[in-house]
Every structure is written in structure tokens, then in C-alpha cells.
Amino acid sequence: MVSPRDPDADLFRDDDDIKAVPPNARNPYANPSRWRHQESSAFAKHARPQQQQQQQAREADSRGRVGDLADFLNSSRISPPAEASASRPTTPRFKPVSVAAVEARATVQGTDAEDVGIAPHGPPADGKEIAVGPLINYRRMEGDRWIGSVLVVTKGGGRTPLSAPSLNLRRADSSGGNGSNVDGTCLYSDPRNTFWRFNLDIPMGHSQAKWEYELPELRFASKTKPRVNCFWVPAITESMRIMFFSCNGFSVGTDEEAYCGAVLWKDVMRRHEEAPFHVMLGGGDQIYCDSIRVSGPLRTWTDISNPKKRREYPFPESLRADCDDWYLKNYIRWYGTEPFAAANGQIPQMNIWDDHDIIDGFGSYVNEFMKCDVFKGIGGVAHKYYMLFQHHLPPPPSTYTSDEIPAADGEQGQGVDPNQTANAYVHPQMREPGYIIGPKHGPYVAEHSHNMFARLGARIAFLGIDARTERTRHQVNYPETYDAIFARVRQELSDAASTGNPFRHLVLLLGIPIAYPRLTWLENVFSSPVLGPIKFLNRRMGLGGSFFNSFDGNVDLLDDLDDHYTARTHKKERNYLIRRLQGICAEFSVRITILGGDVHLAALGRFYSKPKLNIPVENDYRYMVNVVSSAIVNKPPPGAVANLLARRNKIHHLGHDTDETLFKLFDKDPGESTVTASHNQVTMPSRNFAMITENSPNNDQNGEAHPGTLLSPRLAPPPPPGSSAGYSQRSNRSRRNSASSSSGSSVLPGHKDGRLPIHAGEVNAGTKHKAASPEDHGKGSDGGLDVCIRVEINQHDPEGRTEGYGMTIPTLDYRGPKPPSVAPPQSANGSRGHSSAGDH
């Protein structure tokens, strides 16, 4: 990513974004043309009094600039040239005098410190031009109030922000009059940009409402960017309509033109126009930052062939500042790219992160390599902008460097770096009730995990687990973090049940699928000692090329395999998590649906009670669906890989009572294409996203919601066992060959193959199911969830058209005994305790 002020920046802009520099407010004779190299004599005459005033003696700088002194003291202490850094010791033999980062960069670039980040041809930023945004987030519900936030990033800033903008919020139907003004809260500001957050607090009514907002005091660089953005808030008696996506970017080396860019966001917005989404769940990799090692400041480090020298490479303030610039510009570029940018301002988001939000494979390389200064440094910088852009939260005061910064009293780890705060403002840390903060910081990111719990309307709860901050090659989350998460979930579900308005569904967001084919045999091949000589020749002679990654020297795909919950290194933790989830389902009679991404294809995994137990799905607390939707932008794997995974789709046994497999969802390939083998009905190697909608118990027989007229608010009693109520109630436009019985029917299938339908909501799954039809999706009334995975028909279609594949997840009515405890004490070596019944 290049700076917006560099000539190459126009490569990332639309024609409408390239505009003349606005007139200098302090000099009316400034030429508006950005190509003007010299101003007029009238400009110089007007500017002369200001120049004379600036040449007058000034007061001493209280910050104490030490640039000249540092230059003098360090003049004889010259570091080796960058070209030789790979072959010479990387640990400096002296401790240079520290200079504030802003001054140091200004000295190198030949500019004044106050002008760092300001366009050389034009006036200083006034803080009123939007660099990127707006971005809208959903945060939580408080009683009958919808709580959210809007983020905009403006150009310019510093320790004192240049302006204090406000946001105007009003109902789109004008019933609220002129609306209300919301003052912005500055989260972070430095000479480059300022991050403004606007808190939204909206009353929820008995019907969904369209709201709109604008930023009257700010201006957009693009002429095509909408000045007014709209979003939808659900009725107080209804659940939110959910959109789910992951892998929202291209990997390094992808031919982006072959995939027409991020065009599936056009289809997202078309679906949003048909029936508005109330929330958009990002399952990780909302942005791809891998190219920092190819065309960014980590290129020199990546090119070091000696693993020991690469591990010992320092991460000083200068490299941190370069990486900070790179991550900031990458976020501004991607979050300003249409049509993704349009969705950012109109569909409220909730996000967790994954490795590509940092760098490919972060957390899954060998421990010795992950602990190196460079990985800890970029982990801190990536976390800073993840907090700002994706959570609208202030970052830590400073991020990791290899410079020795002593901790102050009460601080843990490294102290606050004065170089990073010299010319920046950081808002004090915010603690919000929607977050479950991990009890201790991560092993490679020196920050605490941010897990989320929220109510998604009347009957759906949401839990997002941060599965990256604490990740290592041998764990996903700390045991203490799981304890904190499940304690919060139990408290929330118990509180809801005590009010008479229980949750019927819990949507769990994970970055990676948890019900997925095993690739242990491939892990064994890639980690085999047989590959040792080839790895050695790769390091010495480059044999094998890109088959081996440039970080720890292992097979490039091994970090992806080690990321999976189904990897052998995560097998016990995965089983432990599933058991605890089943315990929650049984205790509160709530149906858990898991969302996962990462794997760049669509699939639908399921856990369920073994057929020999003869438990109807409506009473089966072990029945959990894992909706796998990936990627919305990145290229899919070859069809041969998807077909191989389909061949590996076996029925696995978790203990003595639970089976797991992928469900045959894909009755055909999208459109007229042929992307999979005839035997493959379980994995779809095409770009996709998912939609999830409750079949509201308030819907009438035509699928129209009448909140508050059929049932008491928020409470939808479960249908009696064997009932077919609701599932067959659909509009006259319904497809006649879709399932027409209850999604929770107690009629058991006549087979024992879990890859086939095991309840009525799975009958005729795929393109013929009512959940795949825009006219019928979510129009039932049994309280189940309609799931539709929208799959791209043609990667060369610039409109990003998709075809839907659907099925229905029934509610749970379990009134039996509670299952045994699934949280045994930890063993002496610190690993989790588990039952002896394993996964096979």
C-alpha cells in the first residue's frame, strides 16, 4: 500500500477520487491545481507577513527536541548498510540516543516534524476530510435499546485533534424530525490520521425501522461516496437477519483480475435491498496483510535465508514505524474499496480476527520462531489497527519494539514507548459489557483476547471467540479463557430464562471450522523426517521453491493444517470445547449453530447423536450445525482439492454418543458450471457468503411478520414433540418440491448415514429448499433458522451473481437430565483434562 500523498497512490483510486487540492483557507491566492509547481506573486505577497511572524523567536519547546544532540553523539556510530544486514550481526554494539519517532522520520525525509504525513503539494490537513469510512458496528442491546457505533478516519491530527466533528442521526421516514447530533469521540490521533467514534443509542419499536446518518461537518474525497448512509434496526419482538462472511481479500500472488475483484459484495448489497440484514458477522481475515513481507517493510527480513539470523533480527522503533504506516495504509486502501466500502457504512458489523488480519499463519509456526522480535512487533501493530478499524476501540498507548523500554509502576511487560506517544493522542482504554476479556495476554501478541457476547434481537444470542490472540501451535485458547467465556454464557442464558424470554438459538462464531474432514495423514507427510534433507536443500539452494514457507522453513501448507481444530495438535481441545457446548445446549434447551471460515470453500458439518440412540433431532442437544462459508473474495482451492476432501468425509465418532460428518448440501454445481466431481456433494470450491434468518413464530401463513400479535414479546414456546407446526406455512410462491414438514419432526430417517438428511429441515436441501429461495427464506413460523449459502456462479461475472443452497436448523426442546460435567480439572502439566472417549 502506498501513501495517498505519493504519486503512485492514484493506482488505488477511482477517477472520481482524484480531485483538485482545495484552496488554502489561510491564503486566498493559492492555486487550486495539484499540478502547480510554483504559486503566483499575489500568493507570495499575502504569505510574506505570516513568514515574517514565523521567523520570530519562539518559546522553548517543552518536549525538548534532541535531534541535533542525537546526531552529534551518534555520528561515529554508523549501522551497517541494509544490504549487508543479512550477513552481519544484527545486534547493535551500542545503545543509540533515542529520538522521538516523528522527529527521526522528519530528519530522514528532510521535512519538518509537524509536516509528517501532510501532502507536500497543498495546504496542511484541516482534519475535516475523510480518509476512509464511515464504518458502522453493532455492539449490543440494552433492554429495548439498540447500541452501535460509527467510525470515520480523517486526514491529519496529532496530540490535539484538528477538529471535533458530529454525526446527525435520524429515522429515514422523517418521523424523528431533524434527528439528534452525536459528538465524536477521538480514539486515536497522530499527524497522519484521526479516528473518530460516534456512539449510537436507538430505541427499538414494534416493527423494524430504517435509520440514516450523515457527517455534515466532514467532506469526502470521492464524489461518488454517499453522504447519507442508512441501516436497519429490527423490531423488539424479532431476531436479527444475519449475514456471515470470511476471507475478505486476496492472498499474495493471486490474479485478482481473473476473479473480477470483490464482486460478491455487490450480491450482498442486492440481498440487503431485498430483505435488509441487521448484522454482518466477520469470521476472520476481514483484510489480508500478507504482502507486508513481499512489497512492504518486512521484505528485507523475509529475504534473510539463515533461520537463526531471521529469529534474532531486531524490531526497533524505525521498523515499527514503517510497519505501522504499512498497516494503516493497507486498512485505508481496503476499507475504502467498493463495493465492500458501501456495505461497511450500511450493515452493522461484529468481527473476530484470524491470521491474515496479521500475517499468514500467525500463531501456528514453531514456538521458537513465533517468539522472535519481528513477529511480536507486527502482532502488536496489527492488533492496534484491528482494535481501531474492526472494533472501534482505542489501541494500547504503544506497541512492542525490541528497544528496552522499562515498565513503570503497575505496568506489566514492556513500558509505554515515548517515541510512539510523542506526537499522538490515545484515548484511555474502554471497557464495554459486550466483551469477555481474556484473563492474560497472548503468547505472541502482548494483549488480551477480546471475545464477544451480544443479543441478536429477540431470541438469538451471539458468542464470538477470539481464537487468534492466544493461539499457539498447540492451543487455541487458554483454559482460563474458556472458563470466563462459559461462565458469561451461562449467566446470560440464565438471566434471559428468568425473565420468561429465553434464547432459542446461540450463534457461535469461530475463525476456523470445527466439523471438518481430517487431514492427519497429510500432516504426517509434511512433518515427516523424510523431508528433512529436502528442507536443508531448500534453505541452502532454494530446492522446492514456494513449497516451503519463508518463515520457519516448514512445508507452506503445514501452518494451515495446524490451524484447524481437527489438527492432531488441537484434537483434545476441540473435543473439550464440543462437550462444553453440548452441556450448554442441554442445560438451557438452546440450539447452538457454529459459523466457521478460513478454508476457502463452502460446506456444512454436523454433530448429532448416534442413530442407535433413536433421539429425534428436536430433542437432540448434541445436534449442532457448523456452517462453513469461505471465501467471499479470495480464490477457492482447485476442484481436485475439494473432491479429495469429499473423499475424506467419513463419519467420525466423538466418544460413545456423538457422530460428526459433512452433510450433502450441494445437489448441483452453481448455474451451468461444473466445478466438482459427481460424487462430491459436500464441499463447494467457489466464492460464497451465508445468510441466516429465523422463521419467526410471529410470522403468519404468508410469511409476513406481525410482531406482538401472535405471541407475547420475544417468547416462542417450542413446538410439541412430533409437531409440524410452522414449517409448512409458507407463501404461495414457495417451491412445491421443497420440504413441507416440520424442521423439528420426530420422524426418524430410515437410514443411519449422517451424510444424508436426518430431519425434515434437511430434506431436499440445496437449491430446491425453501431456505434457498429469496421469496421463502425465513418465512416459516416454527422458530428454526433458515441457512442459505450463496455461491458464486461465474468468477468472471463482474456483477458477482450467486445461487443459493439452503436447509433449516430446528429449535431444541430438551427436558431430560443434564449431561455429566465436561469441565474436568487441569492435569499437572497444564493441559486440559478430557474424558477417555476420544475422537476417531
PDB file of C-alpha atoms in Angstrom, residues 645-798:
ATOM      1  CA  LEU A 645     -11.803 -33.545   0.932  1.00  0.00           C
ATOM      2  CA  ALA A 646     -15.136 -35.063  -0.107  1.00  0.00           C
ATOM      3  CA  ARG A 647     -13.452 -38.484  -0.376  1.00  0.00           C
ATOM      4  CA  ARG A 648     -12.089 -37.963   3.137  1.00  0.00           C
ATOM      5  CA  ASN A 649     -15.557 -37.139   4.503  1.00  0.00           C
ATOM      6  CA  LYS A 650     -16.074 -40.003   6.864  1.00  0.00           C
ATOM      7  CA  ILE A 651     -18.414 -40.398   9.842  1.00  0.00           C
ATOM      8  CA  HIS A 652     -16.305 -39.647  12.907  1.00  0.00           C
ATOM      9  CA  HIS A 653     -17.221 -40.641  16.437  1.00  0.00           C
ATOM     10  CA  LEU A 654     -16.795 -38.316  19.389  1.00  0.00           C
ATOM     11  CA  GLY A 655     -16.969 -40.619  22.363  1.00  0.00           C
ATOM     12  CA  HIS A 656     -19.766 -43.169  22.553  1.00  0.00           C
ATOM     13  CA  ASP A 657     -22.721 -40.918  21.791  1.00  0.00           C
ATOM     14  CA  THR A 658     -21.835 -38.277  19.161  1.00  0.00           C
ATOM     15  CA  ASP A 659     -21.201 -38.621  15.438  1.00  0.00           C
ATOM     16  CA  GLU A 660     -19.863 -35.988  13.081  1.00  0.00           C
ATOM     17  CA  THR A 661     -19.680 -35.587   9.311  1.00  0.00           C
ATOM     18  CA  LEU A 662     -20.274 -33.172   6.441  1.00  0.00           C
ATOM     19  CA  PHE A 663     -23.838 -33.024   5.132  1.00  0.00           C
ATOM     20  CA  LYS A 664     -24.683 -33.460   1.439  1.00  0.00           C
ATOM     21  CA  LEU A 665     -25.925 -29.922   0.840  1.00  0.00           C
ATOM     22  CA  PHE A 666     -24.881 -29.300  -2.764  1.00  0.00           C
ATOM     23  CA  ASP A 667     -27.354 -31.007  -5.067  1.00  0.00           C
ATOM     24  CA  LYS A 668     -25.768 -29.375  -8.138  1.00  0.00           C
ATOM     25  CA  ASP A 669     -22.960 -27.047  -9.124  1.00  0.00           C
ATOM     26  CA  PRO A 670     -23.867 -23.337  -9.316  1.00  0.00           C
ATOM     27  CA  GLY A 671     -25.500 -22.227 -12.553  1.00  0.00           C
ATOM     28  CA  GLU A 672     -24.457 -24.330 -15.517  1.00  0.00           C
ATOM     29  CA  SER A 673     -20.887 -24.728 -14.260  1.00  0.00           C
ATOM     30  CA  THR A 674     -19.012 -27.918 -13.436  1.00  0.00           C
ATOM     31  CA  VAL A 675     -16.622 -27.301 -10.566  1.00  0.00           C
ATOM     32  CA  THR A 676     -16.875 -30.571  -8.602  1.00  0.00           C
ATOM     33  CA  ALA A 677     -16.936 -34.271  -9.351  1.00  0.00           C
ATOM     34  CA  SER A 678     -20.266 -36.055  -9.463  1.00  0.00           C
ATOM     35  CA  HIS A 679     -19.549 -37.810  -6.165  1.00  0.00           C
ATOM     36  CA  ASN A 680     -18.875 -34.541  -4.327  1.00  0.00           C
ATOM     37  CA  GLN A 681     -21.949 -33.053  -2.698  1.00  0.00           C
ATOM     38  CA  VAL A 682     -20.284 -31.805   0.488  1.00  0.00           C
ATOM     39  CA  THR A 683     -17.588 -29.255  -0.487  1.00  0.00           C
ATOM     40  CA  MET A 684     -18.067 -26.366  -2.928  1.00  0.00           C
ATOM     41  CA  PRO A 685     -14.870 -24.663  -4.213  1.00  0.00           C
ATOM     42  CA  SER A 686     -16.434 -21.366  -5.238  1.00  0.00           C
ATOM     43  CA  ARG A 687     -16.589 -17.998  -3.506  1.00  0.00           C
ATOM     44  CA  ASN A 688     -19.559 -17.574  -1.193  1.00  0.00           C
ATOM     45  CA  PHE A 689     -21.238 -15.959   1.802  1.00  0.00           C
ATOM     46  CA  ALA A 690     -24.063 -17.071   4.093  1.00  0.00           C
ATOM     47  CA  MET A 691     -27.445 -15.742   5.206  1.00  0.00           C
ATOM     48  CA  ILE A 692     -29.213 -16.846   8.395  1.00  0.00           C
ATOM     49  CA  THR A 693     -32.786 -15.871   9.256  1.00  0.00           C
ATOM     50  CA  GLU A 694     -35.127 -17.031  11.992  1.00  0.00           C
ATOM     51  CA  ASN A 695     -38.501 -18.413  10.953  1.00  0.00           C
ATOM     52  CA  SER A 696     -40.189 -16.081  13.396  1.00  0.00           C
ATOM     53  CA  PRO A 697     -43.044 -17.511  15.460  1.00  0.00           C
ATOM     54  CA  ASN A 698     -44.755 -14.191  14.762  1.00  0.00           C
ATOM     55  CA  ASN A 699     -44.973 -14.901  11.012  1.00  0.00           C
ATOM     56  CA  ASP A 700     -48.413 -15.581   9.592  1.00  0.00           C
ATOM     57  CA  GLN A 701     -49.176 -18.145   6.898  1.00  0.00           C
ATOM     58  CA  ASN A 702     -47.953 -15.773   4.207  1.00  0.00           C
ATOM     59  CA  GLY A 703     -44.585 -15.361   5.876  1.00  0.00           C
ATOM     60  CA  GLU A 704     -45.298 -11.804   6.985  1.00  0.00           C
ATOM     61  CA  ALA A 705     -44.202 -10.809  10.474  1.00  0.00           C
ATOM     62  CA  HIS A 706     -46.798  -9.368  12.797  1.00  0.00           C
ATOM     63  CA  PRO A 707     -44.791  -8.671  15.933  1.00  0.00           C
ATOM     64  CA  GLY A 708     -46.660  -8.830  19.195  1.00  0.00           C
ATOM     65  CA  THR A 709     -49.909 -10.092  17.686  1.00  0.00           C
ATOM     66  CA  LEU A 710     -49.430 -13.860  17.830  1.00  0.00           C
ATOM     67  CA  LEU A 711     -47.211 -14.343  20.836  1.00  0.00           C
ATOM     68  CA  SER A 712     -46.011 -12.491  23.873  1.00  0.00           C
ATOM     69  CA  PRO A 713     -42.898 -10.451  23.067  1.00  0.00           C
ATOM     70  CA  ARG A 714     -39.673 -12.412  22.470  1.00  0.00           C
ATOM     71  CA  LEU A 715     -41.026 -15.729  23.743  1.00  0.00           C
ATOM     72  CA  ALA A 716     -41.633 -18.506  21.270  1.00  0.00           C
ATOM     73  CA  PRO A 717     -42.578 -21.737  23.033  1.00  0.00           C
ATOM     74  CA  PRO A 718     -41.066 -24.809  21.409  1.00  0.00           C
ATOM     75  CA  PRO A 719     -43.431 -26.899  19.306  1.00  0.00           C
ATOM     76  CA  PRO A 720     -44.563 -30.108  20.991  1.00  0.00           C
ATOM     77  CA  PRO A 721     -42.646 -33.239  20.048  1.00  0.00           C
ATOM     78  CA  GLY A 722     -43.688 -34.516  16.643  1.00  0.00           C
ATOM     79  CA  SER A 723     -45.420 -31.273  15.694  1.00  0.00           C
ATOM     80  CA  SER A 724     -45.214 -29.990  12.144  1.00  0.00           C
ATOM     81  CA  ALA A 725     -46.354 -26.514  13.104  1.00  0.00           C
ATOM     82  CA  GLY A 726     -44.823 -23.728  11.177  1.00  0.00           C
ATOM     83  CA  TYR A 727     -42.515 -25.455   8.745  1.00  0.00           C
ATOM     84  CA  SER A 728     -45.101 -25.966   6.047  1.00  0.00           C
ATOM     85  CA  GLN A 729     -46.517 -22.458   6.410  1.00  0.00           C
ATOM     86  CA  ARG A 730     -45.055 -20.517   3.534  1.00  0.00           C
ATOM     87  CA  SER A 731     -46.055 -18.109   0.812  1.00  0.00           C
ATOM     88  CA  ASN A 732     -47.901 -19.175  -2.320  1.00  0.00           C
ATOM     89  CA  ARG A 733     -44.700 -18.507  -4.233  1.00  0.00           C
ATOM     90  CA  SER A 734     -42.960 -21.385  -2.440  1.00  0.00           C
ATOM     91  CA  ARG A 735     -41.403 -24.116  -4.465  1.00  0.00           C
ATOM     92  CA  ARG A 736     -43.652 -27.148  -4.233  1.00  0.00           C
ATOM     93  CA  ASN A 737     -40.794 -29.629  -4.198  1.00  0.00           C
ATOM     94  CA  SER A 738     -39.117 -28.193  -1.124  1.00  0.00           C
ATOM     95  CA  ALA A 739     -39.508 -29.724   2.302  1.00  0.00           C
ATOM     96  CA  SER A 740     -43.012 -29.299   3.622  1.00  0.00           C
ATOM     97  CA  SER A 741     -42.930 -30.913   7.025  1.00  0.00           C
ATOM     98  CA  SER A 742     -41.647 -29.641  10.328  1.00  0.00           C
ATOM     99  CA  SER A 743     -37.957 -28.820  10.632  1.00  0.00           C
ATOM    100  CA  GLY A 744     -38.102 -30.482  14.012  1.00  0.00           C
ATOM    101  CA  SER A 745     -40.123 -33.580  13.066  1.00  0.00           C
ATOM    102  CA  SER A 746     -39.652 -36.522  15.395  1.00  0.00           C
ATOM    103  CA  VAL A 747     -39.903 -38.961  12.472  1.00  0.00           C
ATOM    104  CA  LEU A 748     -36.534 -40.672  12.277  1.00  0.00           C
ATOM    105  CA  PRO A 749     -34.881 -41.424   8.931  1.00  0.00           C
ATOM    106  CA  GLY A 750     -34.845 -44.929   7.590  1.00  0.00           C
ATOM    107  CA  HIS A 751     -31.053 -44.904   7.302  1.00  0.00           C
ATOM    108  CA  LYS A 752     -28.055 -44.475   9.584  1.00  0.00           C
ATOM    109  CA  ASP A 753     -25.849 -42.432   7.245  1.00  0.00           C
ATOM    110  CA  GLY A 754     -25.382 -38.995   8.805  1.00  0.00           C
ATOM    111  CA  ARG A 755     -24.329 -37.545   5.470  1.00  0.00           C
ATOM    112  CA  LEU A 756     -27.980 -37.803   4.406  1.00  0.00           C
ATOM    113  CA  PRO A 757     -30.969 -35.913   5.893  1.00  0.00           C
ATOM    114  CA  ILE A 758     -31.794 -36.820   9.499  1.00  0.00           C
ATOM    115  CA  HIS A 759     -34.741 -34.438   9.967  1.00  0.00           C
ATOM    116  CA  ALA A 760     -37.279 -32.681   7.772  1.00  0.00           C
ATOM    117  CA  GLY A 761     -35.363 -29.385   7.678  1.00  0.00           C
ATOM    118  CA  GLU A 762     -32.649 -31.192   5.730  1.00  0.00           C
ATOM    119  CA  VAL A 763     -34.991 -32.871   3.245  1.00  0.00           C
ATOM    120  CA  ASN A 764     -34.458 -31.525  -0.291  1.00  0.00           C
ATOM    121  CA  ALA A 765     -31.550 -29.446   0.984  1.00  0.00           C
ATOM    122  CA  GLY A 766     -29.733 -27.412  -1.625  1.00  0.00           C
ATOM    123  CA  THR A 767     -31.090 -25.270  -4.430  1.00  0.00           C
ATOM    124  CA  LYS A 768     -34.649 -26.643  -4.121  1.00  0.00           C
ATOM    125  CA  HIS A 769     -35.034 -25.958  -0.409  1.00  0.00           C
ATOM    126  CA  LYS A 770     -37.279 -23.123   0.702  1.00  0.00           C
ATOM    127  CA  ALA A 771     -34.336 -21.532   2.582  1.00  0.00           C
ATOM    128  CA  ALA A 772     -32.561 -21.082  -0.778  1.00  0.00           C
ATOM    129  CA  SER A 773     -35.449 -19.109  -2.219  1.00  0.00           C
ATOM    130  CA  PRO A 774     -35.425 -15.339  -1.624  1.00  0.00           C
ATOM    131  CA  GLU A 775     -39.226 -15.399  -1.589  1.00  0.00           C
ATOM    132  CA  ASP A 776     -39.440 -18.074   1.115  1.00  0.00           C
ATOM    133  CA  HIS A 777     -36.262 -17.677   3.131  1.00  0.00           C
ATOM    134  CA  GLY A 778     -37.144 -17.038   6.769  1.00  0.00           C
ATOM    135  CA  LYS A 779     -40.886 -17.053   6.074  1.00  0.00           C
ATOM    136  CA  GLY A 780     -41.790 -20.081   8.197  1.00  0.00           C
ATOM    137  CA  SER A 781     -43.013 -19.748  11.778  1.00  0.00           C
ATOM    138  CA  ASP A 782     -41.564 -22.696  13.710  1.00  0.00           C
ATOM    139  CA  GLY A 783     -38.657 -20.729  15.211  1.00  0.00           C
ATOM    140  CA  GLY A 784     -35.989 -22.634  13.263  1.00  0.00           C
ATOM    141  CA  LEU A 785     -33.129 -20.946  11.423  1.00  0.00           C
ATOM    142  CA  ASP A 786     -33.099 -20.854   7.643  1.00  0.00           C
ATOM    143  CA  VAL A 787     -29.500 -21.110   6.416  1.00  0.00           C
ATOM    144  CA  CYS A 788     -28.611 -20.179   2.847  1.00  0.00           C
ATOM    145  CA  ILE A 789     -25.078 -20.272   1.439  1.00  0.00           C
ATOM    146  CA  ARG A 790     -24.914 -18.038  -1.633  1.00  0.00           C
ATOM    147  CA  VAL A 791     -22.340 -19.447  -4.072  1.00  0.00           C
ATOM    148  CA  GLU A 792     -20.769 -17.545  -6.971  1.00  0.00           C
ATOM    149  CA  ILE A 793     -21.958 -18.827 -10.343  1.00  0.00           C
ATOM    150  CA  ASN A 794     -19.164 -17.499 -12.547  1.00  0.00           C
ATOM    151  CA  GLN A 795     -15.889 -15.995 -11.304  1.00  0.00           C
ATOM    152  CA  HIS A 796     -15.696 -13.854 -14.451  1.00  0.00           C
ATOM    153  CA  ASP A 797     -19.069 -12.214 -13.847  1.00  0.00           C
ATOM    154  CA  PRO A 798     -18.412  -8.591 -12.792  1.00  0.00           C
TER     155      PRO A 798
END
